[in-house]
Structures are given as C-alpha cells and as structure tokens.
Amino acid sequence: MPDSLQPPNWGPAPFDDRDLDAVLSGETADVPDALRPVVDTLAALRAAPTRAEFSGEANIMAEFRALAEFRALGLRGAQHSAGPADTLELHALPADRGPRRAARHRARRHVPPVSWRTGTLMGVAAAVILIAVAFFGNLPGPILRITHPRHVSVVSPPSLQGAGSKDPKTAHATPSGSHTTSAPSSTWSPSPTTSTTPSPSELCRSYYASFLHPESGTAEMSLGRKLAALAGRADPGHLYLFCRQYLGHIWHYPGTDHESQANPGQNSQSQTGGTDQAAQGQQPGSASSPAATQSGTGASPSTQSAAGSGQGSQNGGPTPNPPSPNPPSPVSSPAP
Amino acid sequence: MVGEDFAALLAAAQGGSDEAFAVLWRDTNPALLRYLRVIAPETAEDVAAETWVQVVRGLPRFTGDEAAWRAWLFTTARRRLLDQARLRKRHPAEPLDEVSAAEMPRTADAEQLAMENIATEAAMSLLSRLPQQQAEVIMLRVVAGLDTEVVADMLGRSPGAVRVAAHRGLKKLATLLSGAGVTL
C-alpha cells in the first residue's frame, strides 16, 4: 500500500498566484513553462490590429465631424435622434426648498364623481317632489312655475273660470281647471305680458259680434257674464258704456265727428291698443277679487266711476264725448 | 497605448480635431472590438459603433488620463452591451430561414486553430470557452489594460473577487491549452 494517497503525477503546482498576476500584468520573463501557452495566448490577444478592426473608422469620424461642426455653430441641442439620449442634467434644488413634489400621474386625472352631499340634496329634492305629487295630485305651485312658467301664469280670474267659456283663449287659460279660486294670488302671474285673459276690447268685440249671430245664444250669455264681471254691472246699458271705452273708435257717431277732429290724438291713442295695455296691466288682486266680480254691484270704485261716467250717457243715449284718451280700467286702482 | 501624448491628443480632440480623435480611436478600437467579440460575438460591431457615438457626444465633458479614458470607453461599451441584451430580451430576433447543419459554415475549433497558428482569432475563440465572467475579467485586464481596482469597479465586485476570477480563468485556459496538446 503506498504511503501517499496522491497520484504519482501530482506534485507541487507548476505556478502560483504570483505567476498568474505576472501573466496578467504582462511581465512574462519569469513565468513557469506551464504558463507559457497562456502567455502566448494573451500575447495574441494584444497583437497588432487587423484591417478589419479599422473598418468602422469612416463612420465614427463622420459622426465626430458632424458633432464638431454643430458644436462650433453653437447648436448644442441638435443631437441625432437615432442614438441614445444624453444624460439629462438636472439642476440641484436648494436645500431650503424641501422635498420635490411628487409627479402627477395621468391616472389621477379623472373626473371626480358626484359628491355625497350633492347626491343627498338631489335625492331629497326628488323625494319632496314625489311626496308633493302624491298628496296634491299635481306639482306644487312654485315647482310648477319653474317647470311650466306659462301654464301657471295663465290662470284666469275665478269669474271667468266658472263661465264655461268656449273662447279658445279662455280655455287655454284654464288648462286643467285645477286652480281653484281659493288661492288666486298664488297662481296669478305678476307679469302682465304673459296673461292670456281676453282683453276687455276683445270681450266687447266678441260680445257685440255675437249679436250678428243670434243662433249662438249660449256664447252671448257667457260673454255677457264676463263683461258684467269686468264692468261691475250686468245691464246692457252699462255694458255698452263699458265697451264704448274700448270700441268707441270703431263706432261712428254722427254727432261726434267734430269733436273727434278736434282731438284727433285721443282716438289714435285708443287705436294703438293703449286700452288693451291698460286692461292687461290691471292689478291682479282687484281683478280677481271674488267680492268685486261675484257681487256684480259695482263695488269696485273704478267700476263705480265707469258707471258714473256712463250714467249720463244712459240717459241721453250715445254720449257725444269721445272716449277718454286713457280710459280708466274697470279693474284698475281707484283714482284719488 | 498612446502614452505621454494622450493629454494633448485629448485636448485637440475635444477642440474638434478629427486627426487627434482618429489617433485615439485607432489606439482603442481594436481592443474594444476584441473585448466585445469575446463577450458578445453576435453584436460586437453594433455595440462598438454605439459606444463610439456616445463617446463622441460626451468627449467635451471628459476629464482624466489615459487609464480613465480607457476605463470610460469600456464602461460605456459594457453598458451598451447590457442595453442591447435587454432589448433583445424584449424583442427577440426571429430567424428568417431554417439552415441545415450541412449548410452551416464550418469553422475550426479553438484547439485546431491554436495548433495551426496562434492568431488573435484563435485566442479569442479559446477565451470565449471560459465562463463569461472569467473571460471578461481577463479581457479587461489584458486587452483593455485596466488594473484590478478599475475592473472591480466596472463589474461591481470586489478587487479580490476579480483577482480570483482572473486566476481561475487563466488556470482553465492553461488546462484547455494543455488538453489540446499544444504548447503555445
């Protein structure tokens, strides 16, 4: 049995780390023979360059000249886009500015959803509307005024509502018939321009036109009631005097020609619809007053004045006096 | 190696002298190509070109001696190499046609080349048979002429680990050469 377990060819290492360091450093004078092939191999790696290794010189020199020209011209920013970008040099922030704010991401730029407060308000409003509809069978006045401003504002006076008028304008004025006379002020439009109540002149015109068609007796009666409500009294003479204020410029009276010529502007004023405007600008409260309209006794001072002015004409037929240039509306505020 | 004239050549190249830059390029480009051919033989030329483009752009801002110049050049090449590797990993190249084994170009192996004639190509082929880290360390030490500390800084390893890797590579190279029955 051999004394040593080492194989017979094993011996001391032919070279050590110092020899390897010498080979790497190129100091190959004292290297062992075992490292001689390695030294020769590394020498081959350091051999003179071949022609193939200079093949790319033209390209890189062209790149160098181009960049040198750009730099000479001061166009430092004109870099080629094909290659990788240079390192972006960022200016250092001063220490007292604190940490840099985090970059905003596109994902954070979303439309904010409806806040819970807005949603709650919308829900409460919808619930109120539903409850109001359930209790009253219709939208409340303020909401209806918002949603249908014209429909709310066209409620006619209670005297006209109950007349069963066949006038399309009047019918339009009471679309649903749900507006009772108990609360006229809440449903009466404050704007005179939006009222569709037939003007006194139209009522008068229709009333006297109905005389030409005797077959429409019911229409005549209804128009008479309306006019009576406006004029304050139902007798034909009073209605005539009342309508004369509005239709006097149409009616021709043989005895009034000279007076009309003496005051030509008065008729022209009434022709321009000033009376209609005066009638449309009537005070809602006085016009829709049930006491004034239902009594038919001329309780309104204006109607009293109208009746008073017509008293003489009732006695003496058609008055020679022309209509007032600004005839007092039967529903206007009382004169002082 | 350029030697004592390096500072003047660098200053001239930074001033726009293409002759000075050509001297620098001719001095270092062969070593760069050999290093890249051992580490990444498929993309050596492309990476070398990209490396020089980047060096040209950064040349006016470079300061240092010749060792720093070579370290900068090879560090840039190594980073370009890693970028190329990442790019190929994301967009792998697809072979155009299948090539049969009979049509493949036949090249002599490293031992045969070493027996016929020791040439640079044969030495690079022999070195490429080493583990990549050992081959890289040897190439950076021998071909690039960088010392252990610089190589360790480039590779992100300790100088001792670099030294050990270099020694192991040389031993393996010696084993390969002795196994081929060749004494170079």
Short mmCIF file of C-alpha atoms in Angstrom, two decimals:
data_model
loop_
_atom_site.label_atom_id
_atom_site.label_comp_id
_atom_site.label_asym_id
_atom_site.label_seq_id
_atom_site.Cartn_x
_atom_site.Cartn_y
_atom_site.Cartn_z
CA MET A 1 0.00 0.00 0.00
CA PRO A 2 1.52 3.29 -0.98
CA ASP A 3 2.40 5.73 1.71
CA SER A 4 0.78 8.70 -0.09
CA LEU A 5 -2.72 8.82 -1.47
CA GLN A 6 -1.72 11.37 -4.04
CA PRO A 7 -1.50 10.17 -7.60
CA PRO A 8 2.02 9.74 -8.83
CA ASN A 9 1.75 12.64 -11.32
CA TRP A 10 0.56 15.03 -8.69
CA GLY A 11 3.25 17.23 -7.45
CA PRO A 12 3.75 20.74 -6.45
CA ALA A 13 1.71 23.23 -8.52
CA PRO A 14 3.64 24.36 -11.58
CA PHE A 15 2.70 28.01 -10.94
CA ASP A 16 1.21 30.06 -8.17
CA ASP A 17 -0.85 33.24 -7.90
CA ARG A 18 2.15 35.45 -8.27
CA ASP A 19 2.85 33.87 -11.63
CA LEU A 20 -0.74 34.43 -12.66
CA ASP A 21 -0.55 38.06 -11.60
CA ALA A 22 2.63 38.43 -13.60
CA VAL A 23 0.94 36.95 -16.66
CA LEU A 24 -1.95 39.32 -16.29
CA SER A 25 0.42 42.25 -15.88
CA GLY A 26 2.40 41.26 -18.94
CA GLU A 27 5.60 40.52 -17.03
CA THR A 28 6.34 37.24 -18.67
CA ALA A 29 10.06 36.96 -18.13
CA ASP A 30 10.00 34.60 -15.19
CA VAL A 31 6.78 32.68 -15.77
CA PRO A 32 6.93 28.94 -15.46
CA ASP A 33 6.81 26.81 -18.54
CA ALA A 34 3.37 25.58 -17.69
CA LEU A 35 2.04 29.06 -18.21
CA ARG A 36 3.89 29.66 -21.44
CA PRO A 37 0.95 28.70 -23.67
CA VAL A 38 -1.25 31.05 -21.68
CA VAL A 39 1.28 33.82 -22.07
CA ASP A 40 1.37 33.25 -25.79
CA THR A 41 -2.41 33.27 -26.00
CA LEU A 42 -2.67 36.53 -24.13
CA ALA A 43 0.01 37.97 -26.35
CA ALA A 44 -2.09 37.04 -29.34
CA LEU A 45 -4.94 39.00 -27.82
CA ARG A 46 -2.68 42.01 -27.64
CA ALA A 47 -1.44 41.56 -31.15
CA ALA A 48 -1.41 44.30 -33.70
CA PRO A 49 -4.83 45.16 -35.04
CA THR A 50 -6.01 43.81 -38.31
CA ARG A 51 -7.51 45.86 -41.12
CA ALA A 52 -10.98 44.62 -40.29
CA GLU A 53 -10.75 46.27 -36.92
CA PHE A 54 -10.41 49.68 -38.60
CA SER A 55 -13.35 49.24 -40.91
CA GLY A 56 -15.66 51.44 -38.88
CA GLU A 57 -13.35 54.43 -38.81
CA ALA A 58 -15.10 56.34 -41.58
CA ASN A 59 -18.47 56.18 -39.88
CA ILE A 60 -17.29 57.29 -36.50
CA MET A 61 -15.16 60.04 -37.96
CA ALA A 62 -18.15 61.35 -39.88
CA GLU A 63 -20.12 61.37 -36.66
CA PHE A 64 -17.31 63.18 -34.92
CA ARG A 65 -17.06 65.84 -37.63
CA ALA A 66 -20.78 66.41 -37.66
CA LEU A 67 -20.93 66.90 -33.94
CA ALA A 68 -17.85 69.10 -34.02
CA GLU A 69 -19.49 71.33 -36.61
CA PHE A 70 -22.67 71.56 -34.60
CA ARG A 71 -20.73 72.48 -31.52
CA ALA A 72 -18.80 75.08 -33.46
CA LEU A 73 -22.05 76.62 -34.60
CA GLY A 74 -23.38 76.60 -31.09
CA LEU A 75 -26.16 74.21 -31.89
CA ARG A 76 -25.65 72.03 -28.95
CA GLY A 77 -29.20 70.89 -28.95
CA ALA A 78 -29.03 69.45 -32.44
CA GLN A 79 -28.37 65.92 -31.49
CA HIS A 80 -29.04 62.88 -33.55
CA SER A 81 -32.23 61.19 -32.57
CA ALA A 82 -31.16 57.75 -33.64
CA GLY A 83 -28.74 57.20 -30.85
CA PRO A 84 -29.37 57.04 -27.16
CA ALA A 85 -30.07 60.28 -25.44
CA ASP A 86 -27.59 62.02 -23.26
CA THR A 87 -28.00 62.07 -19.56
CA LEU A 88 -30.30 64.86 -18.57
CA GLU A 89 -28.54 67.16 -16.20
CA LEU A 90 -30.94 68.43 -13.58
CA HIS A 91 -30.22 71.49 -11.56
CA ALA A 92 -29.81 70.76 -7.92
CA LEU A 93 -32.54 72.16 -5.76
CA PRO A 94 -31.54 74.36 -2.88
CA ALA A 95 -31.72 72.69 0.45
CA ASP A 96 -34.33 75.05 1.85
CA ARG A 97 -36.90 74.22 -0.80
CA GLY A 98 -37.80 70.96 0.80
CA PRO A 99 -38.65 67.73 -0.91
CA ARG A 100 -39.72 67.73 -4.50
CA ARG A 101 -43.42 67.42 -5.07
CA ALA A 102 -44.50 64.06 -6.35
CA ALA A 103 -45.12 63.84 -10.04
CA ARG A 104 -48.70 63.85 -11.16
CA HIS A 105 -49.85 60.74 -12.86
CA ARG A 106 -52.35 60.63 -15.63
CA ALA A 107 -54.32 58.02 -13.83
CA ARG A 108 -55.08 60.52 -11.10
CA ARG A 109 -56.59 62.99 -13.55
CA HIS A 110 -60.08 61.55 -13.51
CA VAL A 111 -63.35 63.35 -13.32
CA PRO A 112 -64.35 63.48 -9.67
CA PRO A 113 -67.58 61.65 -9.00
CA VAL A 114 -70.64 63.42 -7.68
CA SER A 115 -70.03 64.12 -4.06
CA TRP A 116 -72.22 62.52 -1.46
CA ARG A 117 -73.52 65.91 -0.45
CA THR A 118 -74.74 66.73 -3.92
CA GLY A 119 -76.26 63.30 -4.28
CA THR A 120 -78.09 63.64 -0.98
CA LEU A 121 -79.51 67.01 -1.97
CA MET A 122 -80.71 65.66 -5.29
CA GLY A 123 -82.31 62.70 -3.60
CA VAL A 124 -84.11 64.87 -1.06
CA ALA A 125 -85.40 67.15 -3.80
CA ALA A 126 -86.72 64.20 -5.77
CA ALA A 127 -88.40 62.81 -2.69
CA VAL A 128 -90.08 66.14 -1.96
CA ILE A 129 -91.41 66.35 -5.48
CA LEU A 130 -92.74 62.81 -5.33
CA ILE A 131 -94.45 63.40 -2.00
CA ALA A 132 -95.99 66.62 -3.27
CA VAL A 133 -97.34 64.88 -6.34
CA ALA A 134 -98.71 62.07 -4.22
CA PHE A 135 -100.51 64.43 -1.85
CA PHE A 136 -101.74 67.14 -4.15
CA GLY A 137 -102.10 65.17 -7.33
CA ASN A 138 -100.05 67.76 -9.12
CA LEU A 139 -96.87 69.65 -8.76
CA PRO A 140 -96.83 72.41 -6.19
CA GLY A 141 -97.17 75.95 -7.40
CA PRO A 142 -93.52 77.02 -7.11
CA ILE A 143 -92.28 73.87 -8.81
CA LEU A 144 -94.93 74.10 -11.48
CA ARG A 145 -93.96 77.72 -12.01
CA ILE A 146 -90.40 76.62 -12.54
CA THR A 147 -91.23 73.78 -14.84
CA HIS A 148 -94.14 75.34 -16.75
CA PRO A 149 -93.99 79.07 -16.28
CA ARG A 150 -96.55 79.89 -18.96
CA HIS A 151 -99.14 77.40 -17.80
CA VAL A 152 -99.05 78.70 -14.28
CA SER A 153 -99.31 82.30 -15.21
CA VAL A 154 -102.36 81.99 -17.35
CA VAL A 155 -104.87 81.23 -14.67
CA SER A 156 -107.81 83.40 -15.32
CA PRO A 157 -109.89 85.17 -12.74
CA PRO A 158 -112.34 82.98 -10.98
CA SER A 159 -115.27 84.72 -12.54
CA LEU A 160 -114.07 83.65 -15.93
CA GLN A 161 -113.24 80.14 -14.88
CA GLY A 162 -116.72 79.33 -13.89
CA ALA A 163 -118.24 80.80 -17.01
CA GLY A 164 -117.71 77.72 -19.14
CA SER A 165 -116.32 79.85 -21.88
CA LYS A 166 -115.87 78.44 -25.31
CA ASP A 167 -113.36 81.06 -26.18
CA PRO A 168 -110.19 79.20 -27.09
CA LYS A 169 -108.07 81.74 -25.28
CA THR A 170 -110.07 81.38 -22.17
CA ALA A 171 -110.00 77.63 -22.47
CA HIS A 172 -106.27 77.78 -22.80
CA ALA A 173 -106.11 79.96 -19.76
CA THR A 174 -107.56 77.18 -17.65
CA PRO A 175 -105.86 74.08 -18.93
CA SER A 176 -106.62 71.75 -16.13
CA GLY A 177 -109.21 73.53 -14.12
CA SER A 178 -107.41 72.51 -11.03
CA HIS A 179 -106.64 76.01 -9.86
CA THR A 180 -109.35 76.91 -7.53
CA THR A 181 -110.41 80.35 -6.54
CA SER A 182 -109.35 79.76 -3.00
CA ALA A 183 -105.82 80.80 -3.76
CA PRO A 184 -105.88 83.11 -6.69
CA SER A 185 -102.93 85.16 -5.60
CA SER A 186 -100.60 82.20 -5.66
CA THR A 187 -101.45 81.29 -9.19
CA TRP A 188 -101.81 84.67 -10.75
CA SER A 189 -98.91 85.74 -12.85
CA PRO A 190 -97.38 89.02 -11.81
CA SER A 191 -96.31 89.70 -15.34
CA PRO A 192 -98.97 91.41 -17.42
CA THR A 193 -97.38 90.36 -20.66
CA THR A 194 -97.89 86.67 -20.06
CA SER A 195 -101.59 86.88 -19.33
CA THR A 196 -103.87 85.30 -21.87
CA THR A 197 -107.05 86.63 -20.36
CA PRO A 198 -109.10 88.17 -23.14
CA SER A 199 -108.86 91.88 -23.01
CA PRO A 200 -111.97 93.94 -22.43
CA SER A 201 -111.85 95.16 -26.00
CA GLU A 202 -111.81 91.61 -27.28
CA LEU A 203 -114.62 90.66 -24.99
CA CYS A 204 -116.60 93.62 -26.11
CA ARG A 205 -115.88 92.91 -29.73
CA SER A 206 -116.93 89.31 -29.33
CA TYR A 207 -119.95 90.28 -27.34
CA TYR A 208 -121.25 92.66 -29.91
CA ALA A 209 -120.26 90.39 -32.73
CA SER A 210 -122.44 87.72 -31.21
CA PHE A 211 -125.43 89.95 -31.93
CA LEU A 212 -124.83 89.28 -35.59
CA HIS A 213 -125.22 85.55 -34.96
CA PRO A 214 -128.34 85.12 -32.91
CA GLU A 215 -128.08 81.36 -33.03
CA SER A 216 -125.17 81.40 -30.58
CA GLY A 217 -127.18 82.34 -27.58
CA THR A 218 -125.04 80.50 -25.08
CA ALA A 219 -121.93 82.30 -26.28
CA GLU A 220 -123.68 85.61 -25.93
CA MET A 221 -124.70 84.77 -22.42
CA SER A 222 -121.27 83.70 -21.39
CA LEU A 223 -119.71 86.77 -22.91
CA GLY A 224 -122.27 88.89 -21.17
CA ARG A 225 -121.36 87.36 -17.87
CA LYS A 226 -117.72 88.01 -18.46
CA LEU A 227 -118.34 91.55 -19.43
CA ALA A 228 -120.58 92.04 -16.45
CA ALA A 229 -117.86 90.75 -14.26
CA LEU A 230 -115.47 93.25 -15.74
CA ALA A 231 -117.86 96.15 -15.91
CA GLY A 232 -119.33 95.54 -12.50
CA ARG A 233 -122.92 95.56 -13.65
CA ALA A 234 -124.89 93.32 -15.95
CA ASP A 235 -127.37 95.70 -17.51
CA PRO A 236 -126.87 96.24 -21.24
CA GLY A 237 -126.58 99.98 -20.91
CA HIS A 238 -123.71 99.66 -18.52
CA LEU A 239 -122.06 97.10 -20.73
CA TYR A 240 -122.45 99.45 -23.65
CA LEU A 241 -120.81 102.24 -21.78
CA PHE A 242 -118.11 99.93 -20.64
CA CYS A 243 -117.38 98.69 -24.11
CA ARG A 244 -117.62 102.12 -25.55
CA GLN A 245 -114.35 102.96 -23.89
CA TYR A 246 -112.67 100.31 -25.97
CA LEU A 247 -114.69 100.24 -29.11
CA GLY A 248 -115.59 103.87 -29.40
CA HIS A 249 -113.03 104.46 -32.06
CA ILE A 250 -114.72 101.83 -34.17
CA TRP A 251 -118.23 103.01 -33.64
CA HIS A 252 -119.12 106.02 -35.68
CA TYR A 253 -121.47 108.56 -34.23
CA PRO A 254 -122.76 111.25 -36.49
CA GLY A 255 -122.68 113.82 -33.78
CA THR A 256 -119.15 113.30 -32.70
CA ASP A 257 -117.22 113.93 -35.87
CA HIS A 258 -116.28 117.48 -34.99
CA GLU A 259 -115.13 116.51 -31.57
CA SER A 260 -113.11 113.67 -32.89
CA GLN A 261 -111.48 116.00 -35.32
CA ALA A 262 -110.86 118.47 -32.54
CA ASN A 263 -108.91 115.87 -30.60
CA PRO A 264 -107.58 113.54 -33.20
CA GLY A 265 -104.83 112.20 -30.98
CA GLN A 266 -107.24 110.81 -28.50
CA ASN A 267 -108.74 108.33 -30.88
CA SER A 268 -105.42 107.44 -32.27
CA GLN A 269 -104.24 106.74 -28.83
CA SER A 270 -107.03 104.42 -28.19
CA GLN A 271 -106.48 102.76 -31.54
CA THR A 272 -102.99 101.87 -30.67
CA GLY A 273 -104.15 99.42 -28.16
CA GLY A 274 -103.49 101.55 -25.18
CA THR A 275 -106.69 100.40 -23.67
CA ASP A 276 -105.71 96.81 -24.13
CA GLN A 277 -102.47 97.51 -22.47
CA ALA A 278 -104.24 99.27 -19.67
CA ALA A 279 -106.55 96.33 -19.31
CA GLN A 280 -103.74 93.86 -19.40
CA GLY A 281 -101.84 95.84 -16.86
CA GLN A 282 -104.63 95.59 -14.43
CA GLN A 283 -103.98 94.81 -10.87
CA PRO A 284 -104.39 91.12 -10.33
CA GLY A 285 -105.71 91.39 -6.88
CA SER A 286 -108.51 93.74 -7.75
CA ALA A 287 -109.44 91.95 -10.91
CA SER A 288 -109.67 88.57 -9.31
CA SER A 289 -111.38 89.76 -6.22
CA PRO A 290 -114.35 87.48 -5.75
CA ALA A 291 -116.26 90.16 -3.96
CA ALA A 292 -115.93 92.51 -6.85
CA THR A 293 -116.77 90.03 -9.50
CA GLN A 294 -119.38 87.91 -7.89
CA SER A 295 -121.46 90.64 -6.44
CA GLY A 296 -121.89 92.43 -9.70
CA THR A 297 -122.92 95.51 -7.85
CA GLY A 298 -120.11 97.76 -8.86
CA ALA A 299 -118.41 97.57 -5.53
CA SER A 300 -115.15 98.49 -7.11
CA PRO A 301 -114.53 102.18 -7.11
CA SER A 302 -113.26 102.05 -10.63
CA THR A 303 -116.34 100.37 -11.81
CA GLN A 304 -118.31 102.88 -9.94
CA SER A 305 -116.54 105.61 -11.76
CA ALA A 306 -117.16 103.87 -15.01
CA ALA A 307 -120.78 103.50 -14.12
CA GLY A 308 -120.89 107.07 -13.09
CA SER A 309 -119.49 108.23 -16.34
CA GLY A 310 -121.98 106.16 -18.15
CA GLN A 311 -124.89 107.39 -16.19
CA GLY A 312 -125.38 110.41 -18.33
CA SER A 313 -124.99 108.53 -21.49
CA GLN A 314 -127.54 106.08 -20.37
CA ASN A 315 -129.98 108.89 -20.15
CA GLY A 316 -129.02 110.61 -23.28
CA GLY A 317 -128.00 107.72 -25.48
CA PRO A 318 -124.58 107.64 -27.01
CA THR A 319 -122.53 110.32 -25.45
CA PRO A 320 -121.05 112.90 -27.74
CA ASN A 321 -117.93 112.92 -25.67
CA PRO A 322 -115.15 110.91 -27.15
CA PRO A 323 -113.67 108.13 -25.13
CA SER A 324 -111.13 109.13 -22.63
CA PRO A 325 -107.64 109.16 -24.03
CA ASN A 326 -106.66 106.94 -21.18
CA PRO A 327 -109.82 105.37 -20.06
CA PRO A 328 -109.80 104.14 -16.55
CA SER A 329 -109.65 100.45 -16.45
CA PRO A 330 -112.57 98.94 -14.70
CA VAL A 331 -110.20 96.93 -12.59
CA SER A 332 -107.51 99.49 -12.03
CA SER A 333 -106.72 101.01 -8.73
CA PRO A 334 -109.14 103.66 -7.58
CA ALA A 335 -108.48 107.19 -8.57
CA PRO A 336 -107.80 109.62 -5.78
CA MET B 1 -1.26 52.82 -25.60
CA VAL B 2 -0.80 56.44 -26.54
CA GLY B 3 1.43 57.37 -23.62
CA GLU B 4 2.64 60.83 -22.91
CA ASP B 5 0.86 62.46 -25.82
CA PHE B 6 -2.53 61.45 -24.56
CA ALA B 7 -3.37 64.71 -22.84
CA ALA B 8 -2.53 66.75 -25.93
CA LEU B 9 -4.45 64.40 -28.17
CA LEU B 10 -7.45 64.52 -25.88
CA ALA B 11 -7.43 68.29 -25.74
CA ALA B 12 -7.18 68.50 -29.50
CA ALA B 13 -9.99 66.02 -29.95
CA GLN B 14 -12.14 67.92 -27.53
CA GLY B 15 -11.41 71.04 -29.55
CA GLY B 16 -12.73 69.38 -32.69
CA SER B 17 -9.58 67.95 -34.25
CA ASP B 18 -10.57 64.84 -36.13
CA GLU B 19 -6.94 63.82 -36.57
CA ALA B 20 -6.44 63.70 -32.83
CA PHE B 21 -9.63 61.80 -32.36
CA ALA B 22 -8.60 59.36 -35.07
CA VAL B 23 -5.44 58.59 -33.17
CA LEU B 24 -7.41 57.87 -30.05
CA TRP B 25 -9.85 55.76 -31.97
CA ARG B 26 -7.21 53.69 -33.68
CA ASP B 27 -5.50 53.09 -30.40
CA THR B 28 -8.50 51.76 -28.54
CA ASN B 29 -10.98 50.46 -31.08
CA PRO B 30 -9.19 47.12 -31.76
CA ALA B 31 -9.10 46.31 -28.07
CA LEU B 32 -12.73 47.31 -27.74
CA LEU B 33 -13.75 45.09 -30.63
CA ARG B 34 -11.84 42.14 -29.26
CA TYR B 35 -13.37 42.56 -25.86
CA LEU B 36 -16.84 42.71 -27.34
CA ARG B 37 -16.24 39.76 -29.64
CA VAL B 38 -15.37 37.61 -26.66
CA ILE B 39 -18.29 38.79 -24.55
CA ALA B 40 -20.97 39.24 -27.22
CA PRO B 41 -19.74 37.98 -30.56
CA GLU B 42 -23.12 38.48 -32.29
CA THR B 43 -23.48 42.19 -31.63
CA ALA B 44 -19.87 43.27 -31.18
CA GLU B 45 -19.75 45.67 -34.13
CA ASP B 46 -23.10 47.26 -33.37
CA VAL B 47 -22.27 47.78 -29.74
CA ALA B 48 -18.87 49.20 -30.64
CA ALA B 49 -20.44 51.72 -33.00
CA GLU B 50 -22.98 52.80 -30.41
CA THR B 51 -20.23 53.09 -27.86
CA TRP B 52 -18.19 55.39 -30.03
CA VAL B 53 -21.19 57.57 -30.83
CA GLN B 54 -21.81 58.05 -27.16
CA VAL B 55 -18.15 58.70 -26.52
CA VAL B 56 -18.07 61.35 -29.22
CA ARG B 57 -21.04 63.10 -27.65
CA GLY B 58 -19.52 63.03 -24.22
CA LEU B 59 -15.99 63.79 -25.27
CA PRO B 60 -16.05 67.53 -24.47
CA ARG B 61 -17.03 66.77 -20.89
CA PHE B 62 -14.45 64.05 -20.29
CA THR B 63 -11.58 64.72 -17.94
CA GLY B 64 -8.86 62.26 -16.96
CA ASP B 65 -5.76 60.40 -18.01
CA GLU B 66 -5.38 57.57 -20.43
CA ALA B 67 -6.35 54.92 -17.91
CA ALA B 68 -9.50 56.83 -17.12
CA TRP B 69 -10.13 57.20 -20.83
CA ARG B 70 -9.93 53.50 -21.42
CA ALA B 71 -11.99 52.79 -18.33
CA TRP B 72 -14.65 55.22 -19.57
CA LEU B 73 -14.64 53.67 -23.01
CA PHE B 74 -15.05 50.11 -21.80
CA THR B 75 -17.56 51.05 -19.17
CA THR B 76 -19.64 52.71 -21.85
CA ALA B 77 -19.30 49.65 -24.04
CA ARG B 78 -20.40 47.37 -21.27
CA ARG B 79 -23.48 49.48 -20.58
CA ARG B 80 -24.36 49.49 -24.25
CA LEU B 81 -23.96 45.76 -24.21
CA LEU B 82 -26.36 45.39 -21.35
CA ASP B 83 -28.86 47.65 -23.11
CA GLN B 84 -28.60 45.50 -26.21
CA ALA B 85 -29.15 42.39 -24.16
CA ARG B 86 -32.26 43.88 -22.61
CA LEU B 87 -33.53 44.98 -26.00
CA ARG B 88 -33.04 41.52 -27.47
CA LYS B 89 -34.78 40.03 -24.49
CA ARG B 90 -37.83 42.23 -25.06
CA HIS B 91 -37.80 41.87 -28.83
CA PRO B 92 -36.25 38.55 -29.65
CA ALA B 93 -34.98 38.20 -33.20
CA GLU B 94 -36.69 35.58 -35.29
CA PRO B 95 -34.63 33.52 -37.74
CA LEU B 96 -35.57 34.07 -41.32
CA ASP B 97 -34.99 30.55 -42.60
CA GLU B 98 -34.04 27.24 -41.23
CA VAL B 99 -30.44 26.41 -42.12
CA SER B 100 -29.47 22.77 -42.13
CA ALA B 101 -26.36 21.58 -40.41
CA ALA B 102 -24.73 20.73 -43.73
CA GLU B 103 -25.11 24.32 -44.86
CA MET B 104 -23.68 25.80 -41.74
CA PRO B 105 -20.26 27.40 -42.19
CA ARG B 106 -17.62 25.15 -40.81
CA THR B 107 -15.04 26.80 -38.61
CA ALA B 108 -12.13 25.16 -36.92
CA ASP B 109 -12.36 24.86 -33.20
CA ALA B 110 -10.07 26.71 -30.87
CA GLU B 111 -7.66 23.81 -30.38
CA GLN B 112 -7.27 23.26 -34.07
CA LEU B 113 -6.71 26.94 -34.68
CA ALA B 114 -4.19 27.02 -31.88
CA MET B 115 -2.32 24.09 -33.39
CA GLU B 116 -2.19 25.63 -36.83
CA ASN B 117 -1.31 29.12 -35.93
CA ILE B 118 -1.75 31.18 -32.92
CA ALA B 119 -3.62 34.13 -34.05
CA THR B 120 -5.81 36.63 -32.44
CA GLU B 121 -8.96 34.96 -33.64
CA ALA B 122 -7.87 31.65 -32.24
CA ALA B 123 -7.03 33.19 -28.89
CA MET B 124 -10.40 34.90 -28.74
CA SER B 125 -12.17 31.69 -29.62
CA LEU B 126 -10.26 29.91 -26.89
CA LEU B 127 -11.05 32.59 -24.38
CA SER B 128 -14.73 32.53 -25.26
CA ARG B 129 -14.86 29.00 -23.95
CA LEU B 130 -14.24 30.23 -20.44
CA PRO B 131 -17.06 31.25 -18.17
CA GLN B 132 -18.15 34.69 -19.22
CA GLN B 133 -17.17 36.41 -16.02
CA GLN B 134 -13.67 34.94 -16.11
CA ALA B 135 -13.26 35.73 -19.77
CA GLU B 136 -14.46 39.27 -19.22
CA VAL B 137 -12.07 39.86 -16.39
CA ILE B 138 -9.14 38.53 -18.40
CA MET B 139 -10.06 40.62 -21.40
CA LEU B 140 -10.41 43.77 -19.35
CA ARG B 141 -7.13 43.14 -17.59
CA VAL B 142 -5.12 42.03 -20.61
CA VAL B 143 -6.68 43.64 -23.65
CA ALA B 144 -8.08 46.83 -22.15
CA GLY B 145 -5.09 47.23 -19.86
CA LEU B 146 -7.18 48.07 -16.77
CA ASP B 147 -5.97 47.26 -13.29
CA THR B 148 -7.85 45.18 -10.80
CA GLU B 149 -9.47 48.04 -8.96
CA VAL B 150 -10.89 49.59 -12.09
CA VAL B 151 -12.22 46.28 -13.31
CA ALA B 152 -13.75 45.61 -9.92
CA ASP B 153 -15.42 49.00 -10.09
CA MET B 154 -16.76 48.28 -13.54
CA LEU B 155 -18.16 44.89 -12.68
CA GLY B 156 -19.41 45.90 -9.28
CA ARG B 157 -17.35 43.35 -7.49
CA SER B 158 -14.53 43.46 -5.00
CA PRO B 159 -10.92 43.53 -6.25
CA GLY B 160 -10.31 40.21 -4.56
CA ALA B 161 -13.17 38.58 -6.39
CA VAL B 162 -11.87 40.00 -9.64
CA ARG B 163 -8.43 38.66 -8.94
CA VAL B 164 -9.77 35.22 -8.11
CA ALA B 165 -11.86 35.18 -11.25
CA ALA B 166 -8.85 36.13 -13.32
CA HIS B 167 -6.72 33.41 -11.78
CA ARG B 168 -9.37 30.79 -12.32
CA GLY B 169 -9.71 31.85 -15.89
CA LEU B 170 -6.02 31.60 -16.54
CA LYS B 171 -5.85 28.17 -14.96
CA LYS B 172 -8.70 26.96 -17.03
CA LEU B 173 -7.11 28.43 -20.10
CA ALA B 174 -3.93 26.58 -19.29
CA THR B 175 -5.90 23.40 -18.88
CA LEU B 176 -7.58 23.91 -22.22
CA LEU B 177 -4.28 24.54 -23.91
CA SER B 178 -2.64 21.52 -22.29
CA GLY B 179 -5.63 19.35 -23.12
CA ALA B 180 -5.24 20.28 -26.73
CA GLY B 181 -1.65 19.06 -26.56
CA VAL B 182 -0.36 22.36 -27.63
CA THR B 183 2.33 24.36 -26.09
CA LEU B 184 1.91 27.85 -27.29
#
